[in-house]
mmCIF file of C-alpha atoms in Angstrom:
data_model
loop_
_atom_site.group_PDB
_atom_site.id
_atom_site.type_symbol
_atom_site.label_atom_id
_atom_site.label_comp_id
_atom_site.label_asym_id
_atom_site.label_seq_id
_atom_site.Cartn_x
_atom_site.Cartn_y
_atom_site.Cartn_z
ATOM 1 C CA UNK A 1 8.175 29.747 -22.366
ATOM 2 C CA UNK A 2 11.564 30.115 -20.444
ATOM 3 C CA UNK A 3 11.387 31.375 -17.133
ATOM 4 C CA UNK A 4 13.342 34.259 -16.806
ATOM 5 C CA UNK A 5 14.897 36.168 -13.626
ATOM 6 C CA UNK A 6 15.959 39.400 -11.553
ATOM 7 C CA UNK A 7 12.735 40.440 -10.709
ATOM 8 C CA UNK A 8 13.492 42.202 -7.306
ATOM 9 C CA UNK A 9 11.746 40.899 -4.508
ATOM 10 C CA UNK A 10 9.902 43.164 -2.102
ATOM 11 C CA UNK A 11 12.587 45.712 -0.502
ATOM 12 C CA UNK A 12 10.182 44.821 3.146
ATOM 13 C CA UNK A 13 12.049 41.558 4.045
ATOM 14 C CA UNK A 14 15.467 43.464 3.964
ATOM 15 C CA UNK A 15 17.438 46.342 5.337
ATOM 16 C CA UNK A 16 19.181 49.183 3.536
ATOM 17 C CA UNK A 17 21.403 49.283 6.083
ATOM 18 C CA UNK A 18 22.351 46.022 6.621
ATOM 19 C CA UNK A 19 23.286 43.028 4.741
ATOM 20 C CA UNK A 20 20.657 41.499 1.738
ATOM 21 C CA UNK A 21 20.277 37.894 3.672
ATOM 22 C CA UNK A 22 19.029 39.556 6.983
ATOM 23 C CA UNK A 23 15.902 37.753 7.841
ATOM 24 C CA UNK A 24 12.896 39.098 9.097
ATOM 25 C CA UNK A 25 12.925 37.319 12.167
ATOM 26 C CA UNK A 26 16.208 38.461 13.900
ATOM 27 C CA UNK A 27 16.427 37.258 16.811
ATOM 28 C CA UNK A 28 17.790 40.574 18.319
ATOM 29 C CA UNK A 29 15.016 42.941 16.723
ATOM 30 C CA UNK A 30 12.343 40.806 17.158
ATOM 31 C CA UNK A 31 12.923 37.590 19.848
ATOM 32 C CA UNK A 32 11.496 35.001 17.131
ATOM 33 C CA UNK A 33 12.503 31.699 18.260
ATOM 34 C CA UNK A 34 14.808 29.975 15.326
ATOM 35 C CA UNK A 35 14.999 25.783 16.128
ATOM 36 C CA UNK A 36 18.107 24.712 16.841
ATOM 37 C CA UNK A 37 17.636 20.818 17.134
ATOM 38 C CA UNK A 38 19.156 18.692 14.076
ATOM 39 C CA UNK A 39 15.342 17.288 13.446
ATOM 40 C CA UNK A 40 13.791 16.546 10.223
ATOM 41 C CA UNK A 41 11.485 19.828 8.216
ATOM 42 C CA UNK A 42 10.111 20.287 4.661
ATOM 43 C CA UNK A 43 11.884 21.697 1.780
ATOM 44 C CA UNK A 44 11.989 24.967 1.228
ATOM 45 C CA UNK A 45 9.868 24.226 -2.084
ATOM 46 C CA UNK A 46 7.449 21.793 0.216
ATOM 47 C CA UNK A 47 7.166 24.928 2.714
ATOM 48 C CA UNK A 48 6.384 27.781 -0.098
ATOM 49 C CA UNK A 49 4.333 25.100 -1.829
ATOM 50 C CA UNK A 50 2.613 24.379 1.433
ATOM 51 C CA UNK A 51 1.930 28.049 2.025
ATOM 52 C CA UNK A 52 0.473 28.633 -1.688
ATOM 53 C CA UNK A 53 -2.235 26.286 -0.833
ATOM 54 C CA UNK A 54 -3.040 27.179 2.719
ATOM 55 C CA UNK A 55 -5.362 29.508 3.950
ATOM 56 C CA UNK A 56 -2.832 32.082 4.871
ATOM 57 C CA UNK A 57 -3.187 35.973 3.945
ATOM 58 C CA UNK A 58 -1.837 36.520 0.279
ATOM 59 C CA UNK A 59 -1.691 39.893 -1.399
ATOM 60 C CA UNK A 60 -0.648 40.678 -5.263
ATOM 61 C CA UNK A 61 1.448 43.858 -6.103
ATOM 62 C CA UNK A 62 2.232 45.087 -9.296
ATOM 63 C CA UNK A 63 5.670 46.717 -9.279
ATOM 64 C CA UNK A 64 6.263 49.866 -10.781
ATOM 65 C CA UNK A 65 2.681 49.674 -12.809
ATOM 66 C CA UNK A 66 0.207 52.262 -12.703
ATOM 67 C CA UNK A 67 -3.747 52.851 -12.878
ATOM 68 C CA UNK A 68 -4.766 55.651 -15.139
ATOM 69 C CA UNK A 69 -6.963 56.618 -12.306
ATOM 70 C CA UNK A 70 -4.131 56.228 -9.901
ATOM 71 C CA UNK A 71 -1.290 58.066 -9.025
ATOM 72 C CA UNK A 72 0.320 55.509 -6.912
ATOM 73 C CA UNK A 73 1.790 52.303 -8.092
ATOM 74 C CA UNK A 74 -0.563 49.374 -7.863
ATOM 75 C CA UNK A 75 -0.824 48.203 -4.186
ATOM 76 C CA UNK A 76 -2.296 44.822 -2.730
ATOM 77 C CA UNK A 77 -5.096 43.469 -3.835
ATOM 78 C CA UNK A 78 -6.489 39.723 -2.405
ATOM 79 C CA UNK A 79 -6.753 36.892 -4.692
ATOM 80 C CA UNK A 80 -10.083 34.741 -3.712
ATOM 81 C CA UNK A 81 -8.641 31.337 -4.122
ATOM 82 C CA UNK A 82 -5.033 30.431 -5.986
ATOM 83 C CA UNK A 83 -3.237 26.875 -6.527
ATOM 84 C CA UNK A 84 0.093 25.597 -8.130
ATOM 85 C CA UNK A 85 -0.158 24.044 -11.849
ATOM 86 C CA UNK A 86 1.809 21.038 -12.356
ATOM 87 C CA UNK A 87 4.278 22.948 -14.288
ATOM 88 C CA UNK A 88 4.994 25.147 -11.678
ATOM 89 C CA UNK A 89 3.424 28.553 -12.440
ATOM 90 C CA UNK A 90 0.638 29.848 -9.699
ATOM 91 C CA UNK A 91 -3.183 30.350 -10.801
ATOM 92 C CA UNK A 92 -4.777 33.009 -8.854
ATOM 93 C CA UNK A 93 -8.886 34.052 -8.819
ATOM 94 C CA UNK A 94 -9.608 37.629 -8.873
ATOM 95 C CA UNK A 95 -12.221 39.804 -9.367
ATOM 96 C CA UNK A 96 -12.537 41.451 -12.402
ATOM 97 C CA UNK A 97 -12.870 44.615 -11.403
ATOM 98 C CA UNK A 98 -9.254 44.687 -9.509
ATOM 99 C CA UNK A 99 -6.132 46.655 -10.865
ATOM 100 C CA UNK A 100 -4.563 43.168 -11.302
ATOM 101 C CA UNK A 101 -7.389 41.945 -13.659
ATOM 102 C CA UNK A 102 -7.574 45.674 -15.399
ATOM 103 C CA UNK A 103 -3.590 45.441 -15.765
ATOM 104 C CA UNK A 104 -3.143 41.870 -17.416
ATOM 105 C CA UNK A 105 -6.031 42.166 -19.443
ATOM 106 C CA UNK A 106 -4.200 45.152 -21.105
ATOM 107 C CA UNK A 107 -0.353 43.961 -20.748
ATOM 108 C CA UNK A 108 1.332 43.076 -23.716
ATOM 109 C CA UNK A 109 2.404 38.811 -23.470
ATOM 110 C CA UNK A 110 4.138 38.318 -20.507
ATOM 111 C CA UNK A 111 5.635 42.325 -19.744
ATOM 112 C CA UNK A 112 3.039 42.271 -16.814
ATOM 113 C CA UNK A 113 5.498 42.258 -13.642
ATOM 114 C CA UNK A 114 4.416 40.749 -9.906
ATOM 115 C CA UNK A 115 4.868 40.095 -6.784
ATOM 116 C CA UNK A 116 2.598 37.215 -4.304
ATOM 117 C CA UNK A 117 3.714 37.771 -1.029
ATOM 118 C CA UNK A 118 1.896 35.207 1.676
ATOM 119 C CA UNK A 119 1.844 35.952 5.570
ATOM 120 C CA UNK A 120 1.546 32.964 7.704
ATOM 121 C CA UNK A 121 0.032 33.723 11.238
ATOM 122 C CA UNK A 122 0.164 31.070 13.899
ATOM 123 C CA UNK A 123 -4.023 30.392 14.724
ATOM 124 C CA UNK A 124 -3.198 30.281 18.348
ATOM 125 C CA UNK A 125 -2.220 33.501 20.410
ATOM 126 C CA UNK A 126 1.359 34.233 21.214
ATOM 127 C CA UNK A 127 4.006 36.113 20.842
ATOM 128 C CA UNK A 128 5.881 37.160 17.920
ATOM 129 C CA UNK A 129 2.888 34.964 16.227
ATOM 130 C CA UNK A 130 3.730 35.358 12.282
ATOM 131 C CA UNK A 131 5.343 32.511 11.762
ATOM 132 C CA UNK A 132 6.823 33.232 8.495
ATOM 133 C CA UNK A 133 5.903 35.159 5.004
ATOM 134 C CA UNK A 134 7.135 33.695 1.150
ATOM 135 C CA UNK A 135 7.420 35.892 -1.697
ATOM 136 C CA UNK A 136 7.142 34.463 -5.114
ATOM 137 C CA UNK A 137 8.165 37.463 -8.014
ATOM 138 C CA UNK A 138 7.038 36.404 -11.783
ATOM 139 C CA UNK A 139 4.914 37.545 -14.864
ATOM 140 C CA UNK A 140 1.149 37.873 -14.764
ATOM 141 C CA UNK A 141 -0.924 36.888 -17.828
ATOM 142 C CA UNK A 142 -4.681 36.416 -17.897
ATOM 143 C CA UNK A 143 -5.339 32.519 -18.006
ATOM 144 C CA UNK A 144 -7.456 32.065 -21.438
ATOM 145 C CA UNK A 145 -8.525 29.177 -24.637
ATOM 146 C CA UNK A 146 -8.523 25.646 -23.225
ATOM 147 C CA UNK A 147 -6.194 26.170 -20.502
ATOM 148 C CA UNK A 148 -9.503 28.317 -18.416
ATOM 149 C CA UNK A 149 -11.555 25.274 -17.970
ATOM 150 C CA UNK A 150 -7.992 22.897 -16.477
ATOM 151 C CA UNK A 151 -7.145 25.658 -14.264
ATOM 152 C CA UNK A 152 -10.616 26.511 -12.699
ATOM 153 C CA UNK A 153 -10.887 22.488 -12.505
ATOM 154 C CA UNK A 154 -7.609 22.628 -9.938
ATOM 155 C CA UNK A 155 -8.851 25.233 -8.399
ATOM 156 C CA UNK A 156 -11.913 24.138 -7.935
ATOM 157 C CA UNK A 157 -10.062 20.833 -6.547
ATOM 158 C CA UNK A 158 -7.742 22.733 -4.099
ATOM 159 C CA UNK A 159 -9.810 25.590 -2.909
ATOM 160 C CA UNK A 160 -13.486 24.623 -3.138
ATOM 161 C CA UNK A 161 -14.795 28.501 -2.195
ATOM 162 C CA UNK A 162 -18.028 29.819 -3.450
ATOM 163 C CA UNK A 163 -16.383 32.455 -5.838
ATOM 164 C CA UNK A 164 -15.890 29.473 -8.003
ATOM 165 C CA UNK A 165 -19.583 28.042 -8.438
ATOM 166 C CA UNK A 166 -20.220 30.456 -11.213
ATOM 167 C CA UNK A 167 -16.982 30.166 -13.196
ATOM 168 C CA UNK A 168 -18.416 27.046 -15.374
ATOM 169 C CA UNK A 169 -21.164 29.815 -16.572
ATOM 170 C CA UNK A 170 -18.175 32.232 -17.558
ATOM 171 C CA UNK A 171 -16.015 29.489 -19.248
ATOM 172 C CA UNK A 172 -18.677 28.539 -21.800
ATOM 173 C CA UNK A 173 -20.067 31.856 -22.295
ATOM 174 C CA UNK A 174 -19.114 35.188 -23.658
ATOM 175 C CA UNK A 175 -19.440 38.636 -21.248
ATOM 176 C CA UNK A 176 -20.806 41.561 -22.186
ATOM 177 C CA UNK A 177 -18.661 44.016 -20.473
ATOM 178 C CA UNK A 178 -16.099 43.030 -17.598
ATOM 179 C CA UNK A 179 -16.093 39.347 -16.122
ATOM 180 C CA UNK A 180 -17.021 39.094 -12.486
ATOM 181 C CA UNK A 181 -14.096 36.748 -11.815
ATOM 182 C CA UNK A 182 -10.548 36.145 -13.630
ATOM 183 C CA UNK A 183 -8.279 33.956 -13.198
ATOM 184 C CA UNK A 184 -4.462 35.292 -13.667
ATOM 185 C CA UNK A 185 -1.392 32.822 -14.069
ATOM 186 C CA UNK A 186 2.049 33.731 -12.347
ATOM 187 C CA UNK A 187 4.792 32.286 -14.166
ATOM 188 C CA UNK A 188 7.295 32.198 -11.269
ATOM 189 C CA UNK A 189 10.906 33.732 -11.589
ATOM 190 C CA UNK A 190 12.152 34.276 -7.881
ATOM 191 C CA UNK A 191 11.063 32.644 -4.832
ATOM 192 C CA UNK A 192 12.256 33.576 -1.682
ATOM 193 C CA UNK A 193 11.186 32.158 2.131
ATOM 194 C CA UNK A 194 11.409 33.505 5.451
ATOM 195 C CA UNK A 195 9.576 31.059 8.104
ATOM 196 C CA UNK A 196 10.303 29.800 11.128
ATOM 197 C CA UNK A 197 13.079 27.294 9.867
ATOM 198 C CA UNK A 198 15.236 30.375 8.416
ATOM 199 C CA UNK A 199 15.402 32.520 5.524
ATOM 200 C CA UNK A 200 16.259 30.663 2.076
ATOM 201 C CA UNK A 201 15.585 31.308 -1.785
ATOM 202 C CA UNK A 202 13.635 28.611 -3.649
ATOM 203 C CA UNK A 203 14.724 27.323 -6.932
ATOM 204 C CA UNK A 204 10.990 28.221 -9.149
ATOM 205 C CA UNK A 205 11.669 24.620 -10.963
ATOM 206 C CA UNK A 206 11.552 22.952 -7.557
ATOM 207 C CA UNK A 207 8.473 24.052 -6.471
ATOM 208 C CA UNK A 208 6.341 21.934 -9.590
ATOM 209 C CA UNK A 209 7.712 18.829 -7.813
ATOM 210 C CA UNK A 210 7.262 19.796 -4.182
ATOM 211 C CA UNK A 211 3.807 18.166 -2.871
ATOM 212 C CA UNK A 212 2.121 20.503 -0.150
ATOM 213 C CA UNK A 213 2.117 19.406 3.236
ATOM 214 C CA UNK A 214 -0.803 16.836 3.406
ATOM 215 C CA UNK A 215 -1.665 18.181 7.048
ATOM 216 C CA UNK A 216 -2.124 21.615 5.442
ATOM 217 C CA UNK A 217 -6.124 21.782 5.154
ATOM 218 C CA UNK A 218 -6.621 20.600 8.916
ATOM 219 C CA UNK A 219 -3.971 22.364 10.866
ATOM 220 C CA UNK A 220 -5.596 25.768 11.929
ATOM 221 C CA UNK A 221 -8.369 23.236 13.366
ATOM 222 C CA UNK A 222 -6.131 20.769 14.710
ATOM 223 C CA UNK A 223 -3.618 23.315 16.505
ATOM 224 C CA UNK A 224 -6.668 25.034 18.262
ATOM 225 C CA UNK A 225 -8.054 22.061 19.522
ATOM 226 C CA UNK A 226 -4.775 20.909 21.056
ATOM 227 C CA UNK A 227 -4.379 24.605 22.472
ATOM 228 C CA UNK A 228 -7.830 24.470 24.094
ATOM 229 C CA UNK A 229 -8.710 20.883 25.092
ATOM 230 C CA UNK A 230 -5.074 19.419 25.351
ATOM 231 C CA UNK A 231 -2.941 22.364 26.633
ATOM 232 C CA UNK A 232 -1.734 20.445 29.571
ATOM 233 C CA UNK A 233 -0.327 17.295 28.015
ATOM 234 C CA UNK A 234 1.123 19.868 25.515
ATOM 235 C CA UNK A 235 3.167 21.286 28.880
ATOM 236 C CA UNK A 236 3.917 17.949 30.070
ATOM 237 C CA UNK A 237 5.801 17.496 26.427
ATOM 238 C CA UNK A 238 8.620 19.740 28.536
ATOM 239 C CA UNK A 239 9.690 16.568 30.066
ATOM 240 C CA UNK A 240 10.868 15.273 27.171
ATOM 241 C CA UNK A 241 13.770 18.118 26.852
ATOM 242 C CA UNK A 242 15.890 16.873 29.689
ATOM 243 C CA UNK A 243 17.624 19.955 31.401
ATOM 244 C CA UNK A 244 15.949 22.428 28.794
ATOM 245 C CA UNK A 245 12.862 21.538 29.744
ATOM 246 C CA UNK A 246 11.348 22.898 33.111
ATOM 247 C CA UNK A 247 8.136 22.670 34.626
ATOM 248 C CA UNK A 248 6.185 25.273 34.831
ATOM 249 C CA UNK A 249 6.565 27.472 31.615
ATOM 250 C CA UNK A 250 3.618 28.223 29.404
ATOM 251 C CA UNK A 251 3.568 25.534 26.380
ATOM 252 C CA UNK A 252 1.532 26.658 22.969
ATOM 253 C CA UNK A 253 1.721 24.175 20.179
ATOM 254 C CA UNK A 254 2.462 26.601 17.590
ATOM 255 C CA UNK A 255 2.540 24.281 14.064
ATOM 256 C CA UNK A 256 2.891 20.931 12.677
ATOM 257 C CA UNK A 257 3.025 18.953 9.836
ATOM 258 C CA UNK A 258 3.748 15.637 8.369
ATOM 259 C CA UNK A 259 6.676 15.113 10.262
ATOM 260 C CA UNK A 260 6.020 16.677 13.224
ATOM 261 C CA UNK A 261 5.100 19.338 16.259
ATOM 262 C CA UNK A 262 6.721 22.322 17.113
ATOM 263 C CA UNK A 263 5.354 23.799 20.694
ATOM 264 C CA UNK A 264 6.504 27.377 21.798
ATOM 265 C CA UNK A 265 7.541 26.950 25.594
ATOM 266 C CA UNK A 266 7.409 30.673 27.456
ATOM 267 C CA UNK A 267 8.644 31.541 30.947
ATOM 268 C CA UNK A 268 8.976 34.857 33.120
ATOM 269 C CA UNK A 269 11.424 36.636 30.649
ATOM 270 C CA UNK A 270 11.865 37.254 26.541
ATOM 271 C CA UNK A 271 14.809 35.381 26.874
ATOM 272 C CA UNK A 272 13.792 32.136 28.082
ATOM 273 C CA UNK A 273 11.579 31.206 25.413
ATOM 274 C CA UNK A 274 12.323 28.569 22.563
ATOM 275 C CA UNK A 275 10.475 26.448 19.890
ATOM 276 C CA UNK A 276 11.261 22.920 20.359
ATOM 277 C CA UNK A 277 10.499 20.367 17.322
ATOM 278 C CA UNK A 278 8.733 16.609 18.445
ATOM 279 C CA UNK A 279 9.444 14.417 15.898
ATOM 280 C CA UNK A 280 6.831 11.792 15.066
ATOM 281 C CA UNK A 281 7.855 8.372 14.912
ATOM 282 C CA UNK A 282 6.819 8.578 10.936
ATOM 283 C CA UNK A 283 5.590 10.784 8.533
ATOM 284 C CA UNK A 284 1.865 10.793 8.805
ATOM 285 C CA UNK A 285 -0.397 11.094 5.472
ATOM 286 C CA UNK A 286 -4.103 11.630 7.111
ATOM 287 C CA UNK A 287 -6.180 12.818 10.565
ATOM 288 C CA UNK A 288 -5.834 8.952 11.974
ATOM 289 C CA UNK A 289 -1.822 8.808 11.498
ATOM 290 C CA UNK A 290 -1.464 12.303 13.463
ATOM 291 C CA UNK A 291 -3.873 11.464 16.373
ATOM 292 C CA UNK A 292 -1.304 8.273 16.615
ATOM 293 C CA UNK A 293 1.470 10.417 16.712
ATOM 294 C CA UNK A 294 0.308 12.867 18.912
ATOM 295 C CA UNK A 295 -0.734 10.100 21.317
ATOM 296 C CA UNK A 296 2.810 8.658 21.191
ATOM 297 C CA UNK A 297 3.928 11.868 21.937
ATOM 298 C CA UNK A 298 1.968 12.162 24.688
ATOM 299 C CA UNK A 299 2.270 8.913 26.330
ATOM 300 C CA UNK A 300 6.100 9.152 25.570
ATOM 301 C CA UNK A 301 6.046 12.419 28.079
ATOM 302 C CA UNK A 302 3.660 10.882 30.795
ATOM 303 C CA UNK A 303 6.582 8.539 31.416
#
């Protein structure tokens, strides 16, 4: 099946007033910190990709669709677990009672409009702490035949949650009545990503090649435990920023990944905070190769 296009994306990320490509983290409306160092980041594919299968807040919406016991169009509802097929399209777990399950079993092919849009909130407190959102705008189909048992498989692979223990049970057997659990596939038309690194569109066909971050399952943990047990060799990273840097202001590592650490440094006003990127001295893959970095890191700003 072709992918097709011009599904609007959600009207929330942009102004009627102002121009389409406004982000949603002005700096002037809301003091977000954007990097300005020349460092190395993921993709926008590897980011949106990375997002999919983190543990970030993710609603569904079903433009323009309606319940027959609704008046409204179809608002949020929260898929339990969702994942990335190798070809691209997006495999979300709902329950079977939700409008989104209720729609697609009744939509006609592929007719069935939506819109995933994931919120990414930093784990540690500060300000302005959503640190980005991606929106990814396709057609919803129930997943069914053969292709039920692959996709609960890689779901069951990238989001091991208890919802999934009884899907084997549903697979091989028929329901009488509604299941508890369905899973719906989003064949993606239009992605679009707002994040700390900017505001870009996604190419759809990109993001079946784009790996997630591999740091992705651990970082939540990771980032607290920095925060709590390591916050003053985080501050002591200041040192490394030559004039920027000054002594004194409040340091919060705020995310990493493969290639690095990005620590939000505070002081007395709005205006003198700024995100500054720490590069690791190569990409780590696993727990081990980031505790190496981070040591570097940290013996590089004892010095």
């Amino acid at each position: 099946m072709s992918r097709p296009h011009g599904i609007p994306l959600p009207s929330a990320r942009r102004s009627s007033d102002s121009n389409e490509t406004e982000s949603a983290f002005d700096d002037d409306k809301q003091g977000q910190p954007r990097p300005r160092e020349g460092v190395r980041q993921l993709t926008g594919a590897e980011r949106v990709r990375t997002l999919v299968e983190s543990n970030a807040s993710v609603s569904l919406t079903l433009p323009g669709a309606r319940d027959s016991h609704e008046s409204e169009e179809l608002g949020t509802g929260v898929p339990a677990a969702r994942t990335v097929t190798p070809d691209g399209d997006v495999i979300l777990l709902v329950s079977g009672e939700s409008a989104a399950a209720r729609a697609a079993a009744h939509a006609q092919d592929d007719d069935l409009t939506a819109v995933i849009e994931i919120t990414d909130v930093a784990p540690v407190s500060v300000p302005h702490r959503i640190r980005g959102r991606a929106w990814l705008a396709g057609w919803l189909t129930p997943v069914r035949g053969d292709d039920r048992a692959v996709c609960a498989a890689l779901l069951a692979e990238r989001r091991p949650v208890g919802e999934l223990l009884g899907m084997s049970e549903s697979l091989d057997a028929p329901h009488s009545g509604r299941p508890a659990w369905m899973m719906l596939r989003l064949e993606v038309g239009e992605i679009s990503v707002d994040d700390l690194w900017g505001a870009e569109n996604v190419d759809p066909e990109d993001l079946a090649g784009a790996e997630p971050d591999p740091m992705v399952a651990h970082e939540t943990e990771l980032l607290q435990h920095l925060h709590a047990a390591h916050g003053d060799r985080i501050a002591d990273l200041c040192g490394l920023l030559g004039p920027r840097g000054a002594r004194g202001m409040r340091a919060v590592p705020l995310a990493l990944d493969r290639l690095g650490l990005r620590v939000r440094f505070s002081g007395a006003s709005a205006e003198s905070s700024f995100d500054a990127r720490f590069d690791f001295p190569e990409p780590v893959t696993n727990i081990c190769g980031l505790r190496r970095a981070v040591h570097h890191l940290f013996s590089a700003a004892s010095h």
